[in-house]
Each structure stands twice: as structure tokens, then as C-alpha cells.
XYZ file of N, CA and C in Angstrom:
846
model
N 17.558 13.479 34.511
C 17.913 12.559 35.590
C 16.641 12.074 36.276
N 16.464 10.740 36.374
C 15.235 10.224 36.963
C 15.247 10.357 38.487
N 14.052 10.224 39.083
C 13.896 10.459 40.520
C 14.706 9.482 41.358
N 14.701 8.204 40.972
C 15.442 7.200 41.730
C 16.925 7.499 41.773
N 17.465 7.881 40.633
C 18.889 8.211 40.558
C 19.207 9.427 41.416
N 18.339 10.418 41.352
C 18.539 11.644 42.136
C 18.560 11.341 43.635
N 17.656 10.471 44.080
C 17.589 10.127 45.500
C 18.853 9.403 45.957
N 19.390 8.531 45.098
C 20.610 7.801 45.446
C 21.803 8.743 45.569
N 21.770 9.818 44.812
C 22.889 10.756 44.816
C 22.860 11.720 45.994
N 21.672 12.024 46.503
C 21.549 13.071 47.523
C 22.372 12.789 48.776
N 22.350 11.538 49.248
C 23.111 11.208 50.457
C 24.601 11.426 50.247
N 25.090 11.091 49.056
C 26.512 11.276 48.758
C 26.876 12.765 48.700
N 25.965 13.561 48.166
C 26.218 15.008 48.128
C 26.296 15.559 49.552
N 25.382 15.106 50.416
C 25.399 15.551 51.815
C 26.698 15.142 52.506
N 27.142 13.906 52.265
C 28.409 13.448 52.849
C 29.567 14.345 52.417
N 29.563 14.699 51.148
C 30.647 15.532 50.620
C 30.609 16.934 51.217
N 29.406 17.472 51.412
C 29.286 18.783 52.055
C 29.835 18.745 53.481
N 29.579 17.645 54.177
C 30.040 17.526 55.560
C 31.561 17.471 55.662
N 32.236 17.045 54.594
C 33.700 17.068 54.598
C 34.221 18.496 54.742
N 33.465 19.449 54.221
C 33.855 20.862 54.295
C 33.253 21.570 55.499
N 32.130 21.077 55.990
C 31.384 21.807 57.023
C 31.309 20.967 58.292
N 32.400 20.842 59.005
C 32.358 20.113 60.274
C 31.581 20.918 61.316
N 31.688 22.232 61.208
C 30.920 23.111 62.101
C 30.381 24.291 61.312
N 31.257 25.090 60.755
C 30.826 26.223 59.939
C 32.001 26.687 59.086
N 31.698 27.531 58.109
C 32.730 28.147 57.274
C 33.168 29.425 57.977
N 34.304 29.377 58.638
C 34.716 30.532 59.442
C 35.063 31.735 58.572
N 35.450 31.497 57.321
C 35.769 32.620 56.427
C 34.507 33.367 56.026
N 33.502 32.609 55.535
C 32.250 33.238 55.114
C 31.521 33.858 56.293
N 31.551 33.176 57.432
C 30.840 33.657 58.615
C 31.407 34.990 59.104
N 32.684 35.202 58.862
C 33.336 36.418 59.355
C 32.974 37.657 58.549
N 32.647 37.485 57.271
C 32.479 38.670 56.412
C 31.074 38.854 55.846
N 30.202 37.834 55.963
C 28.875 37.928 55.339
C 27.788 37.646 56.363
N 26.801 38.525 56.449
C 25.657 38.304 57.326
C 24.852 37.109 56.830
N 24.261 36.391 57.768
C 23.584 35.128 57.463
C 22.430 35.283 56.476
N 21.746 36.425 56.488
C 20.545 36.590 55.663
C 20.815 37.219 54.298
N 22.056 37.530 53.974
C 22.353 38.163 52.691
C 22.249 37.155 51.551
N 21.731 37.629 50.398
C 21.590 36.795 49.205
C 22.690 37.131 48.200
N 23.005 36.154 47.345
C 24.067 36.369 46.362
C 23.710 35.722 45.028
N 24.386 36.194 44.004
C 24.230 35.648 42.651
C 25.628 35.404 42.078
N 25.781 34.325 41.286
C 27.067 34.056 40.639
C 26.832 33.310 39.331
N 27.798 33.432 38.421
C 27.706 32.797 37.104
C 28.531 31.512 37.070
N 27.963 30.479 36.463
C 28.685 29.227 36.235
C 29.282 29.293 34.835
N 30.607 29.286 34.755
C 31.311 29.551 33.499
C 32.181 28.361 33.090
N 32.065 27.958 31.820
C 32.966 26.941 31.268
C 34.295 27.593 30.908
N 35.385 26.977 31.338
C 36.709 27.531 31.045
C 37.448 26.726 29.974
N 36.787 25.666 29.479
C 37.325 24.908 28.357
C 36.178 24.155 27.688
N 36.424 23.664 26.480
C 35.398 22.938 25.732
C 35.222 21.529 26.288
N 33.983 21.061 26.292
C 33.715 19.696 26.727
C 32.231 19.429 26.806
N 31.891 18.262 27.336
C 30.496 17.863 27.524
C 30.123 18.098 28.982
N 29.131 18.926 29.209
C 28.742 19.237 30.580
C 27.860 18.119 31.126
N 28.077 17.776 32.391
C 27.311 16.704 33.031
C 27.318 16.927 34.541
N 26.161 16.692 35.175
C 26.057 16.841 36.620
C 25.443 18.151 37.058
N 24.669 18.780 36.187
C 24.087 20.082 36.524
C 23.103 19.982 37.683
N 22.305 18.929 37.715
C 21.362 18.749 38.822
C 22.107 18.466 40.124
N 23.172 17.701 40.046
C 23.993 17.419 41.229
C 24.600 18.719 41.761
N 25.125 19.525 40.871
C 25.679 20.834 41.235
C 24.632 21.671 41.961
N 23.441 21.748 41.403
C 22.363 22.549 41.993
C 21.975 22.029 43.378
N 21.889 20.710 43.527
C 21.467 20.133 44.802
C 22.434 20.467 45.931
N 23.710 20.650 45.628
C 24.670 21.025 46.670
C 24.270 22.347 47.325
N 23.741 23.269 46.541
C 23.289 24.563 47.068
C 21.918 24.433 47.733
N 21.049 23.654 47.119
C 19.674 23.522 47.613
C 19.626 22.809 48.967
N 20.554 21.900 49.207
C 20.615 21.227 50.502
C 20.862 22.239 51.622
N 21.666 23.242 51.343
C 22.002 24.252 52.356
C 21.048 25.436 52.368
N 20.350 25.644 51.268
C 19.384 26.744 51.166
C 18.229 26.266 50.289
N 17.118 25.914 50.925
C 15.976 25.366 50.184
C 15.446 26.329 49.134
N 15.720 27.608 49.305
C 15.257 28.605 48.346
C 16.221 28.859 47.203
N 17.286 28.095 47.128
C 18.293 28.295 46.078
C 17.678 28.115 44.693
N 18.125 28.941 43.750
C 17.650 28.868 42.365
C 18.849 28.678 41.432
N 18.637 27.882 40.382
C 19.686 27.669 39.381
C 19.046 27.802 38.006
N 19.283 28.933 37.377
C 18.770 29.182 36.032
C 19.825 28.716 35.040
N 19.483 27.686 34.263
C 20.495 27.020 33.442
C 20.127 27.078 31.966
N 21.097 27.402 31.132
C 20.864 27.480 29.685
C 21.329 26.227 28.958
N 21.819 25.241 29.695
C 22.289 23.993 29.106
C 21.685 22.806 29.853
N 21.825 21.632 29.282
C 21.402 20.394 29.932
C 22.547 19.390 29.858
N 22.480 18.367 30.704
C 23.502 17.330 30.679
C 23.630 16.746 29.277
N 24.849 16.631 28.799
C 25.105 16.095 27.468
C 25.385 17.153 26.421
N 25.132 18.420 26.764
C 25.423 19.512 25.823
C 26.927 19.776 25.763
N 27.382 20.179 24.598
C 28.767 20.620 24.465
C 28.856 22.095 24.849
N 29.831 22.418 25.685
C 30.078 23.808 26.062
C 31.461 24.215 25.569
N 31.640 25.508 25.428
C 32.902 26.043 24.920
C 33.475 27.041 25.918
N 34.762 27.285 25.817
C 35.431 28.211 26.723
C 34.719 29.565 26.728
N 34.360 30.016 27.914
C 33.693 31.300 28.071
C 32.184 31.224 28.128
N 31.605 30.066 27.822
C 30.141 29.927 27.867
C 29.620 30.116 29.289
N 28.523 30.885 29.417
C 27.825 30.962 30.691
C 26.822 29.814 30.725
N 27.064 28.851 31.590
C 26.218 27.663 31.670
C 24.950 27.959 32.451
N 25.053 28.784 33.472
C 23.886 29.100 34.281
C 24.192 30.142 35.341
N 23.157 30.480 36.116
C 23.273 31.472 37.187
C 22.718 30.863 38.477
N 23.490 30.965 39.549
C 23.065 30.484 40.863
C 22.652 31.675 41.716
N 21.498 31.541 42.393
C 21.054 32.543 43.360
C 20.682 31.828 44.649
N 21.274 32.249 45.757
C 20.950 31.649 47.053
C 21.550 32.518 48.157
N 21.403 32.091 49.395
C 22.034 32.812 50.490
C 23.545 32.818 50.270
N 24.160 33.952 50.556
C 25.583 34.120 50.257
C 26.457 33.110 51.000
N 26.141 32.871 52.272
C 26.935 31.902 53.026
C 26.786 30.504 52.438
N 25.564 30.135 52.043
C 25.338 28.820 51.438
C 26.110 28.684 50.131
N 26.178 29.772 49.371
C 26.913 29.731 48.100
C 28.387 29.428 48.333
N 28.979 30.090 49.303
C 30.396 29.863 49.578
C 30.644 28.493 50.203
N 29.679 28.007 50.967
C 29.804 26.683 51.573
C 29.713 25.569 50.531
N 28.804 25.728 49.584
C 28.513 24.651 48.628
C 29.347 24.714 47.357
N 29.981 25.848 47.113
C 30.672 26.065 45.831
C 31.641 24.939 45.476
N 32.553 24.601 46.385
C 33.592 23.619 46.072
C 33.002 22.225 45.875
N 32.055 21.858 46.739
C 31.434 20.541 46.609
C 30.692 20.418 45.287
N 29.881 21.423 44.974
C 29.137 21.386 43.714
C 30.049 21.317 42.509
N 31.111 22.109 42.528
C 32.047 22.117 41.400
C 32.838 20.816 41.313
N 33.194 20.227 42.454
C 33.924 18.956 42.416
C 33.136 17.890 41.667
N 31.854 17.786 41.984
C 31.002 16.823 41.277
C 30.872 17.193 39.804
N 30.550 18.445 39.543
C 30.304 18.891 38.170
C 31.542 18.718 37.289
N 32.691 19.080 37.800
C 33.920 18.985 37.011
C 34.287 17.535 36.722
N 34.182 16.673 37.719
C 34.507 15.258 37.505
C 33.527 14.612 36.531
N 32.236 14.834 36.764
C 31.225 14.220 35.910
C 31.344 14.716 34.471
N 31.620 15.993 34.310
C 31.791 16.550 32.964
C 33.054 15.999 32.304
N 34.095 15.775 33.095
C 35.310 15.176 32.556
C 35.071 13.773 32.036
N 34.311 12.976 32.785
C 33.981 11.612 32.357
C 33.125 11.637 31.103
N 32.099 12.479 31.093
C 31.226 12.576 29.917
C 32.007 13.033 28.692
N 32.942 13.956 28.889
C 33.742 14.471 27.773
C 34.660 13.392 27.206
N 35.326 12.634 28.082
C 36.194 11.550 27.625
C 35.388 10.472 26.911
N 34.222 10.154 27.458
C 33.379 9.135 26.832
C 32.950 9.567 25.439
N 32.477 10.814 25.303
C 32.047 11.308 23.994
C 33.219 11.295 23.007
N 34.392 11.687 23.475
C 35.573 11.708 22.610
C 35.885 10.300 22.104
N 35.813 9.314 22.991
C 36.159 7.949 22.599
C 35.089 7.320 21.713
N 33.826 7.626 21.983
C 32.746 7.145 21.110
C 32.942 7.691 19.700
N 33.255 8.972 19.600
C 33.481 9.588 18.288
C 34.728 9.020 17.618
N 35.793 8.787 18.399
C 37.036 8.248 17.845
C 36.851 6.817 17.361
N 35.995 6.063 18.047
C 35.697 4.696 17.611
C 34.967 4.713 16.279
N 33.952 5.557 16.179
C 33.245 5.732 14.920
C 32.568 4.486 14.401
N 32.041 3.661 15.297
C 31.381 2.413 14.896
C 30.144 2.226 15.767
N 28.973 2.565 15.227
C 27.742 2.523 16.013
C 27.310 1.103 16.366
N 27.894 0.106 15.714
C 27.545 -1.281 16.024
C 28.247 -1.776 17.287
N 29.182 -0.995 17.809
C 29.953 -1.379 18.995
C 29.592 -0.471 20.164
N 29.280 -1.072 21.309
C 28.999 -0.300 22.525
C 30.294 -0.058 23.288
N 30.522 1.195 23.675
C 31.649 1.526 24.547
C 31.139 1.498 25.983
N 31.666 0.580 26.788
C 31.142 0.360 28.135
C 32.163 0.722 29.202
N 31.648 1.130 30.360
C 32.506 1.400 31.505
C 32.818 0.103 32.252
N 33.494 0.223 33.383
C 33.830 -0.921 34.224
C 33.499 -0.560 35.672
N 33.938 -1.389 36.614
C 33.778 -1.050 38.033
C 34.982 -0.274 38.571
N 35.846 0.188 37.668
C 37.004 0.989 38.085
C 36.578 2.444 38.276
N 35.696 2.627 39.245
C 35.149 3.945 39.553
C 35.738 4.448 40.870
N 35.598 5.735 41.138
C 36.077 6.277 42.411
C 35.230 5.708 43.549
N 35.859 5.247 44.631
C 35.092 4.692 45.751
C 33.999 5.650 46.220
N 32.781 5.137 46.295
C 31.655 5.942 46.756
C 30.983 6.778 45.692
N 31.583 6.850 44.495
C 31.045 7.729 43.452
C 30.532 6.960 42.233
N 30.328 5.664 42.369
C 29.977 4.862 41.191
C 28.711 5.356 40.501
N 27.697 5.713 41.268
C 26.441 6.157 40.660
C 26.663 7.415 39.823
N 27.541 8.298 40.271
C 27.850 9.522 39.526
C 28.690 9.202 38.286
N 29.696 8.345 38.466
C 30.597 8.017 37.362
C 29.857 7.316 36.231
N 29.008 6.359 36.583
C 28.317 5.594 35.547
C 27.230 6.431 34.858
N 26.579 7.302 35.603
C 25.636 8.232 34.978
C 26.357 9.094 33.950
N 27.552 9.544 34.286
C 28.319 10.418 33.396
C 28.718 9.701 32.113
N 29.052 8.424 32.215
C 29.382 7.636 31.018
C 28.175 7.575 30.082
N 27.000 7.342 30.646
C 25.787 7.299 29.814
C 25.536 8.643 29.138
N 25.708 9.724 29.876
C 25.508 11.059 29.305
C 26.471 11.292 28.145
N 27.676 10.758 28.253
C 28.672 10.917 27.197
C 28.465 10.025 25.993
N 27.469 9.131 26.065
C 27.179 8.258 24.928
C 27.655 6.837 25.088
N 28.188 6.497 26.269
C 28.633 5.137 26.532
C 27.537 4.301 27.171
N 27.875 3.058 27.480
C 26.945 2.126 28.116
C 27.508 1.685 29.460
N 26.608 1.341 30.364
C 27.029 0.827 31.665
C 27.197 -0.685 31.628
N 28.357 -1.143 32.088
C 28.577 -2.574 32.298
C 27.998 -2.885 33.678
N 28.468 -3.939 34.323
C 27.933 -4.283 35.645
C 28.007 -3.093 36.603
N 26.903 -2.869 37.308
C 26.912 -1.839 38.345
C 27.500 -2.411 39.622
N 27.230 -3.688 39.855
C 27.808 -4.370 41.014
C 27.950 -5.856 40.692
N 28.469 -6.618 41.624
C 28.812 -8.015 41.370
C 27.608 -8.937 41.252
N 26.416 -8.448 41.568
C 25.223 -9.285 41.464
C 24.476 -9.103 40.149
N 24.923 -8.183 39.306
C 24.208 -7.901 38.058
C 24.275 -9.053 37.069
N 25.429 -9.683 36.960
C 25.614 -10.801 36.038
C 26.840 -11.582 36.485
N 27.026 -12.757 35.886
C 28.207 -13.568 36.181
C 29.335 -13.149 35.249
N 30.488 -12.844 35.820
C 31.683 -12.607 35.016
C 32.815 -13.432 35.615
N 33.234 -14.446 34.886
C 34.285 -15.345 35.352
C 35.615 -14.897 34.758
N 36.471 -14.354 35.623
C 37.765 -13.838 35.192
C 38.868 -14.845 35.519
N 40.111 -14.461 35.268
C 41.219 -15.415 35.384
C 41.313 -16.065 36.758
N 41.107 -15.292 37.828
C 41.200 -15.869 39.169
C 40.067 -16.850 39.456
N 38.854 -16.533 39.003
C 37.744 -17.478 39.166
C 38.058 -18.789 38.452
N 38.514 -18.658 37.217
C 38.793 -19.833 36.389
C 39.926 -20.657 36.989
N 40.956 -19.979 37.492
C 42.079 -20.683 38.104
C 41.665 -21.452 39.344
N 40.859 -20.836 40.195
C 40.403 -21.491 41.423
C 39.496 -22.680 41.107
N 38.656 -22.529 40.083
C 37.701 -23.592 39.733
C 38.364 -24.756 39.009
N 39.531 -24.512 38.403
C 40.216 -25.581 37.682
C 40.059 -25.527 36.185
N 39.443 -24.464 35.665
C 39.278 -24.318 34.223
C 37.951 -23.665 33.884
N 37.790 -23.313 32.615
C 36.571 -22.633 32.174
C 35.352 -23.527 32.335
N 35.443 -24.768 31.866
C 34.289 -25.673 31.967
C 33.855 -25.843 33.415
N 34.808 -26.105 34.299
C 34.468 -26.312 35.709
C 33.830 -25.063 36.312
N 34.379 -23.895 35.969
C 33.846 -22.645 36.516
C 32.411 -22.408 36.061
N 32.144 -22.631 34.780
C 30.799 -22.403 34.242
C 29.814 -23.425 34.804
N 30.211 -24.683 34.872
C 29.304 -25.722 35.378
C 28.946 -25.482 36.841
N 29.931 -25.095 37.650
C 29.651 -24.791 39.059
C 28.723 -23.580 39.184
N 28.940 -22.611 38.323
C 28.110 -21.403 38.345
C 26.664 -21.732 38.010
N 26.459 -22.533 36.995
C 25.091 -22.861 36.561
C 24.311 -23.621 37.629
N 25.012 -24.318 38.498
C 24.333 -25.060 39.564
C 23.820 -24.130 40.664
N 24.437 -22.959 40.782
C 24.117 -22.083 41.915
C 23.457 -20.759 41.541
N 23.578 -20.360 40.279
C 23.090 -19.040 39.867
C 21.837 -19.185 39.012
N 20.900 -18.264 39.172
C 19.645 -18.304 38.418
C 19.890 -18.327 36.911
N 19.014 -19.040 36.216
C 19.071 -19.103 34.749
C 18.900 -17.718 34.123
N 18.358 -16.780 34.886
C 18.090 -15.445 34.349
C 19.359 -14.592 34.231
N 20.451 -15.040 34.837
C 21.695 -14.273 34.808
C 22.582 -14.722 33.647
N 23.051 -13.754 32.865
C 23.985 -14.068 31.794
C 25.350 -14.446 32.372
N 26.071 -15.263 31.606
C 27.407 -15.686 32.020
C 28.436 -15.178 31.014
N 29.386 -14.406 31.524
C 30.486 -13.912 30.701
C 31.784 -14.547 31.181
N 32.637 -14.922 30.238
C 33.917 -15.543 30.566
C 35.047 -14.743 29.929
N 36.067 -14.465 30.712
C 37.257 -13.774 30.217
C 38.236 -14.806 29.654
N 38.726 -14.562 28.452
C 39.681 -15.482 27.822
C 40.910 -14.709 27.347
N 42.029 -15.424 27.275
C 43.285 -14.793 26.883
C 43.929 -15.469 25.681
N 43.294 -16.526 25.155
C 43.855 -17.253 24.014
C 42.734 -17.843 23.176
N 43.066 -18.264 21.969
C 42.065 -18.884 21.097
C 41.619 -20.232 21.650
N 42.509 -20.942 22.328
C 42.113 -22.209 22.955
C 41.043 -21.970 24.014
N 41.188 -20.896 24.775
C 40.173 -20.576 25.782
C 38.868 -20.128 25.128
N 38.952 -19.479 23.970
C 37.740 -19.127 23.225
C 36.958 -20.397 22.906
N 37.654 -21.420 22.439
C 36.997 -22.696 22.104
C 36.351 -23.311 23.342
N 37.046 -23.253 24.482
C 36.482 -23.787 25.730
C 35.202 -23.047 26.106
N 35.236 -21.721 25.993
C 34.060 -20.915 26.343
C 32.888 -21.222 25.419
N 33.171 -21.446 24.150
C 32.116 -21.807 23.197
C 31.534 -23.173 23.522
N 32.386 -24.099 23.912
C 31.938 -25.467 24.199
C 30.936 -25.519 25.344
N 31.072 -24.605 26.305
C 30.153 -24.622 27.452
C 29.013 -23.617 27.297
N 28.947 -22.942 26.153
C 27.799 -22.091 25.843
C 27.693 -20.805 26.631
N 28.787 -20.054 26.738
C 28.748 -18.762 27.439
C 27.954 -17.736 26.628
N 27.351 -16.793 27.330
C 26.581 -15.739 26.657
C 27.486 -14.658 26.074
N 28.542 -14.327 26.808
C 29.473 -13.267 26.397
C 30.898 -13.777 26.595
N 31.743 -13.547 25.605
C 33.153 -13.910 25.714
C 33.977 -12.627 25.673
N 34.749 -12.405 26.731
C 35.609 -11.224 26.795
C 37.019 -11.593 26.335
N 37.471 -10.914 25.295
C 38.820 -11.112 24.781
C 39.733 -10.125 25.493
N 40.556 -10.642 26.392
C 41.355 -9.780 27.262
C 42.776 -9.616 26.735
N 43.149 -8.366 26.476
C 44.511 -8.029 26.047
C 44.970 -8.809 24.815
N 44.074 -9.021 23.873
C 44.434 -9.703 22.629
C 44.850 -8.688 21.572
N 45.736 -9.105 20.685
C 46.140 -8.261 19.565
C 45.000 -8.167 18.555
N 45.081 -7.194 17.666
C 44.056 -7.040 16.634
C 43.956 -8.307 15.792
N 45.082 -8.907 15.467
C 45.080 -10.140 14.673
C 44.393 -11.275 15.426
N 44.678 -11.404 16.723
C 44.020 -12.436 17.533
C 42.518 -12.193 17.622
N 42.128 -10.929 17.740
C 40.701 -10.603 17.819
C 39.987 -11.023 16.544
N 40.574 -10.744 15.403
C 39.965 -11.143 14.126
C 39.759 -12.659 14.079
N 40.757 -13.404 14.510
C 40.647 -14.869 14.510
C 39.572 -15.333 15.490
N 39.503 -14.679 16.637
C 38.495 -15.043 17.636
C 37.088 -14.755 17.128
N 36.908 -13.619 16.460
C 35.600 -13.261 15.897
C 35.153 -14.319 14.893
N 36.058 -14.755 14.030
C 35.728 -15.803 13.056
C 35.368 -17.104 13.761
N 36.103 -17.424 14.807
C 35.875 -18.664 15.551
C 34.524 -18.647 16.267
N 34.196 -17.522 16.865
C 32.928 -17.405 17.609
C 31.739 -17.408 16.664
N 31.870 -16.736 15.551
C 30.860 -16.808 14.497
C 29.437 -16.510 14.935
N 29.262 -15.537 15.818
C 27.919 -15.153 16.231
C 27.308 -16.013 17.319
N 28.051 -16.960 17.866
C 27.505 -17.845 18.907
C 27.435 -17.169 20.280
N 28.141 -16.072 20.450
C 28.136 -15.323 21.714
C 28.465 -13.867 21.418
N 28.055 -12.986 22.326
C 28.485 -11.595 22.226
C 29.986 -11.521 22.498
N 30.651 -10.591 21.835
C 32.100 -10.471 21.970
C 32.448 -9.130 22.601
N 33.128 -9.197 23.736
C 33.626 -8.000 24.415
C 35.147 -7.982 24.333
N 35.699 -6.814 24.102
C 37.150 -6.641 24.054
C 37.555 -5.692 25.171
N 38.648 -6.029 25.860
C 39.085 -5.198 26.974
C 40.601 -5.284 27.116
N 41.174 -4.297 27.828
C 42.594 -4.329 28.129
C 43.386 -3.185 27.540
N 43.611 -2.150 28.354
C 44.472 -1.014 27.966
C 44.053 -0.357 26.655
N 42.767 -0.144 26.493
C 42.262 0.520 25.288
C 41.966 1.975 25.635
N 42.802 2.865 25.146
C 42.647 4.284 25.419
C 42.213 5.046 24.190
N 42.072 6.358 24.309
C 41.584 7.171 23.185
C 42.493 7.136 21.966
N 43.780 6.874 22.175
C 44.710 6.851 21.045
C 44.657 5.545 20.263
N 44.052 4.511 20.849
C 44.032 3.192 20.211
C 42.643 2.742 19.775
N 41.608 3.383 20.272
C 40.269 2.831 20.106
C 39.837 2.732 18.650
N 40.320 3.626 17.802
C 39.968 3.566 16.388
C 40.437 2.297 15.704
N 41.445 1.630 16.271
C 41.957 0.381 15.692
C 40.941 -0.748 15.780
N 39.926 -0.589 16.630
C 38.960 -1.662 16.862
C 37.691 -1.494 16.027
N 37.695 -0.490 15.160
C 36.551 -0.234 14.286
C 36.433 -1.343 13.234
N 35.195 -1.826 13.034
C 34.925 -2.761 11.950
C 35.448 -4.166 12.140
N 35.735 -4.565 13.376
C 36.269 -5.910 13.623
C 35.182 -6.960 13.819
N 33.939 -6.505 13.999
C 32.859 -7.459 14.239
C 32.635 -7.775 15.703
N 33.197 -6.948 16.590
C 32.978 -7.127 18.026
C 31.723 -6.369 18.443
N 31.254 -6.641 19.663
C 30.011 -6.027 20.138
C 30.231 -4.959 21.207
N 31.239 -5.151 22.046
C 31.438 -4.287 23.213
C 32.927 -4.024 23.402
N 33.260 -2.792 23.730
C 34.604 -2.461 24.215
C 34.436 -1.920 25.628
N 35.051 -2.583 26.611
C 34.995 -2.069 27.981
C 36.299 -1.356 28.292
N 36.171 -0.217 28.949
C 37.327 0.676 29.092
C 37.359 1.314 30.481
N 38.301 0.898 31.305
C 38.441 1.464 32.638
C 38.867 2.917 32.632
N 39.537 3.333 31.547
C 40.044 4.711 31.472
C 38.934 5.753 31.467
N 37.709 5.349 31.166
C 36.599 6.305 31.176
C 36.397 6.911 32.560
N 36.718 6.144 33.597
C 36.428 6.606 34.956
C 37.619 6.591 35.903
N 38.619 5.722 35.678
C 39.653 5.587 36.713
C 40.730 6.659 36.652
N 40.881 7.343 35.537
C 41.938 8.363 35.446
C 41.441 9.594 34.702
N 40.244 10.005 35.044
C 39.590 11.096 34.331
C 40.231 12.449 34.651
N 40.269 13.323 33.657
C 40.692 14.713 33.851
C 39.440 15.568 34.007
N 39.350 16.287 35.098
C 38.182 17.133 35.350
C 38.084 18.234 34.301
N 36.840 18.538 33.902
C 36.613 19.656 32.989
C 36.643 20.952 33.799
N 37.341 21.950 33.297
C 37.517 23.206 34.035
C 36.256 24.067 33.933
N 35.536 24.145 35.040
C 34.317 24.953 35.150
C 34.407 25.730 36.459
N 34.022 26.999 36.451
C 34.161 27.833 37.652
C 32.875 28.593 37.966
N 32.732 28.942 39.228
C 31.659 29.829 39.668
C 32.274 31.212 39.843
N 31.858 32.155 39.007
C 32.506 33.464 38.947
C 31.499 34.601 39.147
N 32.040 35.796 39.319
C 31.258 37.043 39.365
C 30.233 37.054 40.494
N 30.588 36.502 41.631
C 29.666 36.501 42.765
C 29.422 37.928 43.240
N 28.134 38.238 43.477
C 27.772 39.566 43.972
C 26.619 39.449 44.953
N 26.601 40.326 45.918
C 25.512 40.380 46.888
C 24.324 41.072 46.234
N 23.123 40.511 46.421
C 21.924 41.091 45.799
C 20.886 41.427 46.864
């Protein structure tokens, strides 16, 4: 994880800790002296791709600068049920305060990375990029998109200023694809790519006529996609989107498309079961 990314995440980790610590942990405070140290094991309870280990560690380090995390895995590694991923050592009160926050991030991020890796493998086509969307949890986009990359996917737009994407509502308000693209070119820098969402072969032709960089085929059947690929003929990158889940993604192998964007990578993720166990005072 690079330094810039880590810095962007730290404030969010602190915010999440504050959700649990409005004043103090009355349970931990009642039974553990402030200066006592503790050790605990981070254990995988099911198979998957681990992701967010540095985020997990920072939750403890924010509360105890002397916290240590000895880890036998790195982000992107596959773990199996029963694997000891690492050992946390820090002040006992800090461990109990940070445990849930650290695990919440780690479990969600690992769930996203695991789903992404599963779908990349199920697609089985290295010529096609599996991309995320902006359908991320509010406030957690930096974590969600990092997790997709760890799982082997690609990041689509991080925010609305990254590139132009003209979807059905933009096109409807502008009066059509040509009008939308022409208005955009008058106001947006030449350095920004223009992507247009289309729902029919007639719209594919319109997008080609105005020279779009990327054409998104939205909710098209496999047969329609094949026809669109032939029609585009390499004149633009081809993105496919719309209700593409792990059970269907293999159907898109070998079609000649460039990108599959999939909201399911982040909007309905199942957390990977990971626990902090065997806590002991040292």
C-alpha cells in the first residue's frame, strides 16, 4: 500500500473508531488496568483472499503507538480456514477498543478482494478487464476500490471528474448522443476521454459517428453484444455492463470486448470471516 493511499485511509479509520469510542470502553475499563499489554491471534475462519492488513493494523496503532502486528501474509494472498494470519501485540484496552473496527475493515475488504478474484478466474479471459463502479459504500470508496485491485480487478472512475461518462439521463436531457457529445467537447478538456452508454445497435452507430473513446453496451444480450463488437470493429473500446454476476460472467469470455464493469464487486459484498482470537495478557 503506497503512502498516499495510507494517508487517505487514516482519517476514515479514526472516524470509525470514534463511532465506538464516544468516551471510553466501559467494559474494558472495568476489568483491565490501563498499562496491561495483550497478545491475540488473527485467524481466518474461511477460505478467501485477504486484504486490508495495513488498515487492520492502523486501527490498533492509532490507539497505541507501540502496537505491533507480526504478519505471515500480505494483501492478495489466499488464506484457508484455520490459518493464523498474524499476531497483534498492544495495550490490552487498545486491543479491545480497536478489535471491531479493525475487523470490520479487514472482513469487508477481504470479501471484496475474494469476490473479485473469483470473478476474474470465472471470466478466464486476460484480454478483458474486470472493473468496479461507483457503487461503493458511502465513505469507503478508497477502501473498496483498493480491494478490487488487490483481487485482480481494475478501477473505473474514482469520481465524476476522472472522465466523461454520458449515460441515459445525460443523453435524454441533451436531446441525443450527438448533442450530448458535442456539448461536452465544447466544455471539457481534450485530455478527458468520453464514454457513452448505449442500449441498442442504432445508438452504437450514433456513438461511432461522433467518435467516442469508449462505448458501454448496457444490458445487451450476448447476441446483441456480438453484433455490436462487429459494428464497432476496433474504432472504440468496448465496455459491457448490467447485472453481470459471478454466475454469468463466463458467458462473456471471448466476445472481443475490452471491459466488464460490475457493481456487484462492491455493492453487495459478503464479508470474509476473520476473527481475533486467543487474547491473553502478557
